[in-house]
Coordinates of N, CA and C in Angstrom, one line a residue:
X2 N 121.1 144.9 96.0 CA 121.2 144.1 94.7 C 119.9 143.3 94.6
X3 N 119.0 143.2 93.4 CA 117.9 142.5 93.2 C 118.6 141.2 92.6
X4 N 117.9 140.3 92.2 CA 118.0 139.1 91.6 C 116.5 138.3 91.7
X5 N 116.1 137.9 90.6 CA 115.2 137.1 90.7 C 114.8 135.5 91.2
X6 N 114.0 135.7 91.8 CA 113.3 134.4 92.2 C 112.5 133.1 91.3
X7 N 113.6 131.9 91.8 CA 113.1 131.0 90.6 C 112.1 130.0 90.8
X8 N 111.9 130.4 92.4 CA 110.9 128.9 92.9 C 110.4 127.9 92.0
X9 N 111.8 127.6 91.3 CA 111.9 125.9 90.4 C 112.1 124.5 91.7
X10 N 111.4 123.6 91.1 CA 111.1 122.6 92.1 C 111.2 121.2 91.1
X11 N 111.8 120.5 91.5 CA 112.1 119.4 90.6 C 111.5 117.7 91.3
X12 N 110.1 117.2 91.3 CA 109.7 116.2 91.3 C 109.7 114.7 90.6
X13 N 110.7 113.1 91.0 CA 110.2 112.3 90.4 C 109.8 111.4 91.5
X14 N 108.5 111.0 90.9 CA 108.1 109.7 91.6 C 106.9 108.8 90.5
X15 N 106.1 108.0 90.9 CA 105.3 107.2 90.1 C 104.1 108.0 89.7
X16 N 103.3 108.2 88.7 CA 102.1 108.3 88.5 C 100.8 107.3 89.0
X17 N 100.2 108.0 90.6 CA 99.3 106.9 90.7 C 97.6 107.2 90.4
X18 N 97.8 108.5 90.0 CA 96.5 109.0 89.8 C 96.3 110.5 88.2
X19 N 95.7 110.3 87.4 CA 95.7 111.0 86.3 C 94.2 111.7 86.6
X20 N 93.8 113.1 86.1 CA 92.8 113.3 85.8 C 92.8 114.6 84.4
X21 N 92.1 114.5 83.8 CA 92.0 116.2 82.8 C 90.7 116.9 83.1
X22 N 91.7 118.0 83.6 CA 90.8 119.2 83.7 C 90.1 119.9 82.5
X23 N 89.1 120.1 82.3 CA 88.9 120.7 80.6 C 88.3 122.0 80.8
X24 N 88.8 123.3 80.7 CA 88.7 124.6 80.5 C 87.2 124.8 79.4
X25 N 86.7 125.8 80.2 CA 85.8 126.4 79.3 C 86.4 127.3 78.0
X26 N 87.3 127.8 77.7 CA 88.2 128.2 76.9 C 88.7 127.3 75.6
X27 N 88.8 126.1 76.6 CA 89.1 124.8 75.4 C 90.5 124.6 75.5
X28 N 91.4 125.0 76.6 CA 92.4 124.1 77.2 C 92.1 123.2 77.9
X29 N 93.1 122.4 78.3 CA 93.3 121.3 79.0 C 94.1 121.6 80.4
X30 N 93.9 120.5 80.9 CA 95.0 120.7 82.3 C 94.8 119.1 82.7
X31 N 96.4 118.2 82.6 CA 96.5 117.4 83.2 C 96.6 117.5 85.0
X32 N 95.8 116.8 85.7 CA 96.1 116.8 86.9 C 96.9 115.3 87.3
X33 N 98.0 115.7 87.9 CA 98.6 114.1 88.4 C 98.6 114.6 89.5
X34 N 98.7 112.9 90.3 CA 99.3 112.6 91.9 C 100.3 111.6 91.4
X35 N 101.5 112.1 92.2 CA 102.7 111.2 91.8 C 103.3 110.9 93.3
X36 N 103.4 109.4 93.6 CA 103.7 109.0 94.6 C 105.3 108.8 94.8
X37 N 106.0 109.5 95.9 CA 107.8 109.3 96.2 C 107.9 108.7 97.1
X38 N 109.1 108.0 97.2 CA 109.8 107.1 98.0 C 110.3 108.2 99.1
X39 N 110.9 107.7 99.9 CA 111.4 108.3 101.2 C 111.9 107.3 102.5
X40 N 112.5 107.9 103.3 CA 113.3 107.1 104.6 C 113.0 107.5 105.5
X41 N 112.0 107.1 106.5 CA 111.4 107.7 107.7 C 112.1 106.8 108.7
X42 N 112.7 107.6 110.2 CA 113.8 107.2 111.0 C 113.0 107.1 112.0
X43 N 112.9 105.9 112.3 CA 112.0 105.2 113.7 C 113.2 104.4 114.6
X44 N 112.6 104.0 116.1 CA 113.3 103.6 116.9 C 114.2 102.6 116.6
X45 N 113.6 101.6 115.9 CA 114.2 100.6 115.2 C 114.9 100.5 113.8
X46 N 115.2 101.3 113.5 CA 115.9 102.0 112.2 C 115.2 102.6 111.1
X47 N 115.6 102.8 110.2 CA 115.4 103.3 109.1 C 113.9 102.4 108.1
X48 N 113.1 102.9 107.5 CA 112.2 102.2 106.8 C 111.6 103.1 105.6
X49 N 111.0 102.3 104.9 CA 110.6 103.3 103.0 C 109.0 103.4 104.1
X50 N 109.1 104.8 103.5 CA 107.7 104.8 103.3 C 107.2 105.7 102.1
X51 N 106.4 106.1 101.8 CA 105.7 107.4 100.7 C 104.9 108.3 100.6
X52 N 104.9 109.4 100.0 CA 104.4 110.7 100.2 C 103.9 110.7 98.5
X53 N 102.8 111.4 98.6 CA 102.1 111.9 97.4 C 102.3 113.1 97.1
X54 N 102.6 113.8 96.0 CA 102.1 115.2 95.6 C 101.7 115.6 94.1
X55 N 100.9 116.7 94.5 CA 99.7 116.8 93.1 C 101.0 118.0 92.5
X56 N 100.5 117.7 90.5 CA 101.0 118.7 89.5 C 100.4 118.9 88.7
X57 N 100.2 120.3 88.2 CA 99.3 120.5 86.9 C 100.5 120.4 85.6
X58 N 99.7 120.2 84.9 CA 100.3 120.1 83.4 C 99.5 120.4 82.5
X59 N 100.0 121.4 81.8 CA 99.4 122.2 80.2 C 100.2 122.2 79.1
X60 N 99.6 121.8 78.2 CA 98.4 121.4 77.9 C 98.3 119.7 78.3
X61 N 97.5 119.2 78.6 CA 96.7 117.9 79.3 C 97.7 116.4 78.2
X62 N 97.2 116.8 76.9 CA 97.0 116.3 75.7 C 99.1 115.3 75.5
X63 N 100.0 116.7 75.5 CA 101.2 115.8 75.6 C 101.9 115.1 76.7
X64 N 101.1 115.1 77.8 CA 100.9 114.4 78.7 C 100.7 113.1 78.5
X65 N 99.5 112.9 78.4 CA 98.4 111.8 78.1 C 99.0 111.3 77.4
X66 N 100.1 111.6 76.2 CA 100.1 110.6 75.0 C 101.2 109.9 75.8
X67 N 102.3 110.4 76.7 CA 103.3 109.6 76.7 C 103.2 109.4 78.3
X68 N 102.4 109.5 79.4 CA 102.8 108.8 80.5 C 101.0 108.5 80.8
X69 N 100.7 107.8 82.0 CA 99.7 107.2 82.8 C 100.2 106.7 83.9
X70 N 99.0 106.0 84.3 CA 98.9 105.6 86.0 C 100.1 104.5 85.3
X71 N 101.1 104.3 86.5 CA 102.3 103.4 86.5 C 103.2 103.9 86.1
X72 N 103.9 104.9 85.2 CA 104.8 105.7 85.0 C 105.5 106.4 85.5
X73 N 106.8 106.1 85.8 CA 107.7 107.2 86.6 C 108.1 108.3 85.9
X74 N 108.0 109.3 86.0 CA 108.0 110.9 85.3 C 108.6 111.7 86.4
X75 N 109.7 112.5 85.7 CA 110.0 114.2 86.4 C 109.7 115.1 85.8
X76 N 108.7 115.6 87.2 CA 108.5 117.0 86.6 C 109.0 118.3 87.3
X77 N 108.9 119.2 86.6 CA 109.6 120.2 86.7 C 108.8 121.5 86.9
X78 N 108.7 122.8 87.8 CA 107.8 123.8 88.0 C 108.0 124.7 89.0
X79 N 106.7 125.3 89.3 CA 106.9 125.8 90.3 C 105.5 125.6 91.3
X80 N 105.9 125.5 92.6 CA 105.2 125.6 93.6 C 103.8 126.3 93.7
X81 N 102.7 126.0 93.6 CA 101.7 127.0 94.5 C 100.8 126.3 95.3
X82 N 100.4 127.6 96.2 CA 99.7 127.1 97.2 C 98.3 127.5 97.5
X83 N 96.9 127.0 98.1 CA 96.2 127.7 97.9 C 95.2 126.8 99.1
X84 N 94.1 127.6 99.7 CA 93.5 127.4 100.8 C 92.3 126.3 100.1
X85 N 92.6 124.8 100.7 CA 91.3 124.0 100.2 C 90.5 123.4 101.3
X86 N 89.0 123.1 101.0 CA 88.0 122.7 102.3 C 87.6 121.4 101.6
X87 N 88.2 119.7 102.2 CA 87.4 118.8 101.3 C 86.3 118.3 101.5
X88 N 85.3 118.0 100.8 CA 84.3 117.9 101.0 C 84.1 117.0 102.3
X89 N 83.0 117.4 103.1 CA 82.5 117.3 104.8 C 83.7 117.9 105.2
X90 N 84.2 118.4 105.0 CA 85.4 118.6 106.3 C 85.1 120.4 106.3
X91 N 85.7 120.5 107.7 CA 84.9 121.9 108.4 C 86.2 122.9 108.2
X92 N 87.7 122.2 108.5 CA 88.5 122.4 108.6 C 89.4 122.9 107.1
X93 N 89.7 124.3 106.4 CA 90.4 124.1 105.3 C 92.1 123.9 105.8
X94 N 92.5 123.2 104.8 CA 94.2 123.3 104.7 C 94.3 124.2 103.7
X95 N 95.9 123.8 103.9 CA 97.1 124.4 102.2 C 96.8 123.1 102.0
X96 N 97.1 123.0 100.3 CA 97.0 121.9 99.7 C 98.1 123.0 98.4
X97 N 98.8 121.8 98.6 CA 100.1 122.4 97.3 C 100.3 121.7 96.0
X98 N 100.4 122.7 95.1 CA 100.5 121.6 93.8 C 101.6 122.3 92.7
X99 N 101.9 121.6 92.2 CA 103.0 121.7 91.2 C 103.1 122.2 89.8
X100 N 102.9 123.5 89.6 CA 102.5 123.9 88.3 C 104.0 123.5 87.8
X101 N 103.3 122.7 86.4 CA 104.7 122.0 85.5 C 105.5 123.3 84.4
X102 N 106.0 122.9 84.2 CA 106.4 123.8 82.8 C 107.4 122.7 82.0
X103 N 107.6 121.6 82.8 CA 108.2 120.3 82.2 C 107.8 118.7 82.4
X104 N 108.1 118.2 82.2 CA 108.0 116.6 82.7 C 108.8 115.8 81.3
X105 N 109.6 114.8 82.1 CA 109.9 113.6 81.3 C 109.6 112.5 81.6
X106 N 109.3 111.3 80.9 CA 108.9 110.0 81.1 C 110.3 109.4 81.3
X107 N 110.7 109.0 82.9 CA 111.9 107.9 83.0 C 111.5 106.7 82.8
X108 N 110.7 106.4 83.4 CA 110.2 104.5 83.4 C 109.0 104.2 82.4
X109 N 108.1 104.1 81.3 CA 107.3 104.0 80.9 C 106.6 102.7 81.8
X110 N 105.0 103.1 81.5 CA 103.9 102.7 82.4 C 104.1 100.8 81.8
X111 N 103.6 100.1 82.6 CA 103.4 99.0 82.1 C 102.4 98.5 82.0
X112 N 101.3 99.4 82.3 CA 100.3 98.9 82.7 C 99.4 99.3 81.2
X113 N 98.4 98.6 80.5 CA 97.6 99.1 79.2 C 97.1 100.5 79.8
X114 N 97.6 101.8 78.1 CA 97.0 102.8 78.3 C 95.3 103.0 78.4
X115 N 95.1 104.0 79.8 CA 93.8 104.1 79.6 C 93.6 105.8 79.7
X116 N 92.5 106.1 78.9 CA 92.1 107.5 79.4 C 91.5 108.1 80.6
X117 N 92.0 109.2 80.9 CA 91.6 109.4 82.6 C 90.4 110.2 82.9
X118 N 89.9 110.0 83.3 CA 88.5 110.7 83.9 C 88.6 112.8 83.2
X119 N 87.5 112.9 82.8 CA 87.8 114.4 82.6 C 86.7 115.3 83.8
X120 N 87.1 116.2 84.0 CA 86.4 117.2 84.6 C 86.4 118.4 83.6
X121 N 84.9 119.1 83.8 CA 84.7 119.9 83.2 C 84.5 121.3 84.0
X122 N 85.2 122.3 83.6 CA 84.7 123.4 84.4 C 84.4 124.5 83.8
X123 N 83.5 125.4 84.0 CA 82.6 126.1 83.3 C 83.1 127.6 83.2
X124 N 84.4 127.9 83.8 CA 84.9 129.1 83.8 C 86.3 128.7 83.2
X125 N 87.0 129.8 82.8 CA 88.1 129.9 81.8 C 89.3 129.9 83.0
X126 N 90.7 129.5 82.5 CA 91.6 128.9 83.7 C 91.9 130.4 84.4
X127 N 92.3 131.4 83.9 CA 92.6 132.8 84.0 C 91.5 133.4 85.0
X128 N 90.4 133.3 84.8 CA 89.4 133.6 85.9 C 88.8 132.7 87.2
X129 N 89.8 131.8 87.4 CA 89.5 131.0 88.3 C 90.3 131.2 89.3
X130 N 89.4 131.5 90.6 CA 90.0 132.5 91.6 C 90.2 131.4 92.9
X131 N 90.6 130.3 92.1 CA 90.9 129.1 93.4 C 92.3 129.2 93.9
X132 N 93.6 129.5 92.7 CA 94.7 129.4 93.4 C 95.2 131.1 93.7
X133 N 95.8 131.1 95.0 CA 96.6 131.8 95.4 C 97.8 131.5 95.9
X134 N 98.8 133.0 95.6 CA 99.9 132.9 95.4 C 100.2 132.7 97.1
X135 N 101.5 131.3 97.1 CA 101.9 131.3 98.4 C 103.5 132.2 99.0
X136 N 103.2 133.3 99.6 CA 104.1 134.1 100.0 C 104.8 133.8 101.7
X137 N 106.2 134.1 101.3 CA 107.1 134.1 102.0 C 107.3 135.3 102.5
X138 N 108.3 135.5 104.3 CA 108.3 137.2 104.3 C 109.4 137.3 103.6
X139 N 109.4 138.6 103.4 CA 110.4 139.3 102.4 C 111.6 140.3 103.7
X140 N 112.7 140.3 103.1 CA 113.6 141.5 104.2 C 114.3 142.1 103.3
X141 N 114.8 143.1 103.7 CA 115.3 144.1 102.9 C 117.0 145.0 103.9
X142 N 117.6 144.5 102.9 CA 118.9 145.0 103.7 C 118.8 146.9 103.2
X143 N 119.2 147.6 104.1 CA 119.8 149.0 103.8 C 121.6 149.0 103.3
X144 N 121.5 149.6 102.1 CA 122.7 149.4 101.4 C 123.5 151.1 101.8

């Protein structure tokens, strides 16, 4: 029996970092880092600490109008993953990011809206051969 795979992933935490990606095409792409809470279990008990993770968002524009840096947002997507080298560094990782297909504004920002840095990139999103698909093994029962 097949069934499809939903690798839906459901993220809320704060917006601590905004940027827009601007397509040669003439899309957009919001880039966020959104910072989450968490409970890390040490000798002496329990303590908050936080974890970052990055999400794309298309188009950039209804983003921007309703959240920024200080806003708590859930977004919603799927997973990918793709091999990054940061600059000086010799060593690449995975670096994972969160392609949206949703987000809501829970907490609005309090902080005065500002616009976020743009990047420009000279090739169209479709031909940009930076992400790849992150695969799992697959098994196969005999029916």
């Amino acid at each position: 029996m097949d069934w499809p795979s939903l690798n839906q992933q459901i993220l809320m935490g704060k917006v601590t970092q905004v940027r827009r990606i601007q397509w040669a095409d003439g899309t957009s792409t919001a880039l966020v880092r959104l910072c989450t809470k968490m409970s890390h279990a040490t000798p002496s008990g329990f303590r908050k600490g936080f974890d970052w993770h990055e999400a794309e968002i298309s188009p950039a524009e209804r983003f921007i109008e309703k959240a920024w840096e200080g806003a708590v947002v859930m977004v919603r997507g799927r997973s990918s993953s793709f091999e990054w080298t940061p600059k000086g560094s010799e060593v690449p990782f995975n670096r994972h990011v969160l392609k949206a297909e949703g987000f809501q504004v829970i907490l609005p920002s309090t902080r005065p809206k500002t616009m976020p840095p743009t990047i420009f990139r000279n090739y169209t999103r479709e031909a940009a051969e930076t992400m790849k698909e992150h695969k799992h093994a697959s098994t196969t029962a005999d029916e």
